[in-house]
Amino acid sequence: VVGADKTQAETAVRAAGLQSDIVKVESLSLFVQSLLCKIGTDAPGVIAKIGNRLRGIGLSSYRTPAKL
């Protein structure tokens, strides 16, 4: 999430009812947040659900390897 503070991101997650899919909201900088999803959660689906609550905010997904 680029362009929203941590409170805005957390509010969007709660408003979309995604508390069971999002493990935590991690602040990378003042206006850059990372939403950590549970294994098996469809990140593009999360973006679709919170996108209308965060208009004008940059949203994208990325995947990290399960094993390093």
Tab-separated table of C-alpha atoms in Angstrom:
chain	number	residue	atom	x	y	z
A	1	VAL	CA	0.000	0.000	0.000
A	2	VAL	CA	1.712	3.190	-1.173
A	3	GLY	CA	0.205	6.521	-0.136
A	4	ALA	CA	-1.667	5.562	3.049
A	5	ASP	CA	-0.570	5.571	6.662
A	6	LYS	CA	-0.852	2.488	8.880
A	7	THR	CA	-4.174	3.571	10.394
A	8	GLN	CA	-5.772	3.999	6.955
A	9	ALA	CA	-4.556	0.558	5.858
A	10	GLU	CA	-5.808	-1.116	9.053
A	11	THR	CA	-9.172	0.642	8.755
A	12	ALA	CA	-9.564	-0.541	5.143
A	13	VAL	CA	-8.763	-4.137	6.170
A	14	ARG	CA	-11.374	-4.031	8.966
A	15	ALA	CA	-14.006	-2.352	6.764
A	16	ALA	CA	-13.553	-5.056	4.115
A	17	GLY	CA	-13.833	-7.814	6.746
A	18	LEU	CA	-10.394	-9.220	5.971
A	19	GLN	CA	-9.067	-9.584	9.528
A	20	SER	CA	-8.924	-13.376	9.149
A	21	ASP	CA	-6.904	-13.127	5.888
A	22	ILE	CA	-4.409	-10.406	6.865
A	23	VAL	CA	-1.910	-11.470	9.543
A	24	LYS	CA	-0.531	-7.963	10.125
A	25	VAL	CA	-0.018	-4.526	8.645
A	26	GLU	CA	3.689	-3.727	8.654
A	27	SER	CA	4.816	-0.123	8.272
A	28	LEU	CA	7.755	0.182	5.858
A	29	SER	CA	7.761	3.997	6.010
A	30	LEU	CA	5.270	6.701	6.954
A	31	PHE	CA	3.115	6.224	3.841
A	32	VAL	CA	4.160	2.728	2.716
A	33	GLN	CA	2.524	-0.315	4.337
A	34	SER	CA	2.851	-4.034	3.697
A	35	LEU	CA	-0.121	-6.322	4.314
A	36	LEU	CA	1.048	-9.789	5.337
A	37	CYS	CA	-1.503	-12.363	4.142
A	38	LYS	CA	-2.101	-15.885	5.436
A	39	ILE	CA	-0.844	-18.745	3.294
A	40	GLY	CA	-3.509	-19.509	0.714
A	41	THR	CA	-4.949	-15.985	0.650
A	42	ASP	CA	-5.435	-14.581	-2.846
A	43	ALA	CA	-3.610	-11.218	-2.783
A	44	PRO	CA	-5.326	-9.852	-5.931
A	45	GLY	CA	-8.650	-10.636	-4.229
A	46	VAL	CA	-7.586	-8.633	-1.170
A	47	ILE	CA	-6.625	-5.724	-3.431
A	48	ALA	CA	-10.037	-5.891	-5.124
A	49	LYS	CA	-11.825	-5.768	-1.763
A	50	ILE	CA	-9.872	-2.849	-0.257
A	51	GLY	CA	-9.210	-0.895	-3.464
A	52	ASN	CA	-12.472	1.049	-3.356
A	53	ARG	CA	-11.755	2.029	0.267
A	54	LEU	CA	-8.305	3.405	-0.624
A	55	ARG	CA	-9.007	5.474	-3.741
A	56	GLY	CA	-5.931	7.101	-5.253
A	57	ILE	CA	-3.610	4.793	-3.304
A	58	GLY	CA	-1.121	2.500	-5.037
A	59	LEU	CA	-1.790	-1.206	-4.440
A	60	SER	CA	0.240	-4.138	-5.737
A	61	SER	CA	1.040	-7.695	-4.715
A	62	TYR	CA	4.229	-9.682	-4.565
A	63	ARG	CA	5.111	-13.180	-3.431
A	64	THR	CA	8.088	-14.205	-1.351
A	65	PRO	CA	9.465	-17.748	-1.521
A	66	ALA	CA	8.066	-20.088	1.129
A	67	LYS	CA	11.533	-21.498	1.800
A	68	LEU	CA	14.739	-19.513	1.674
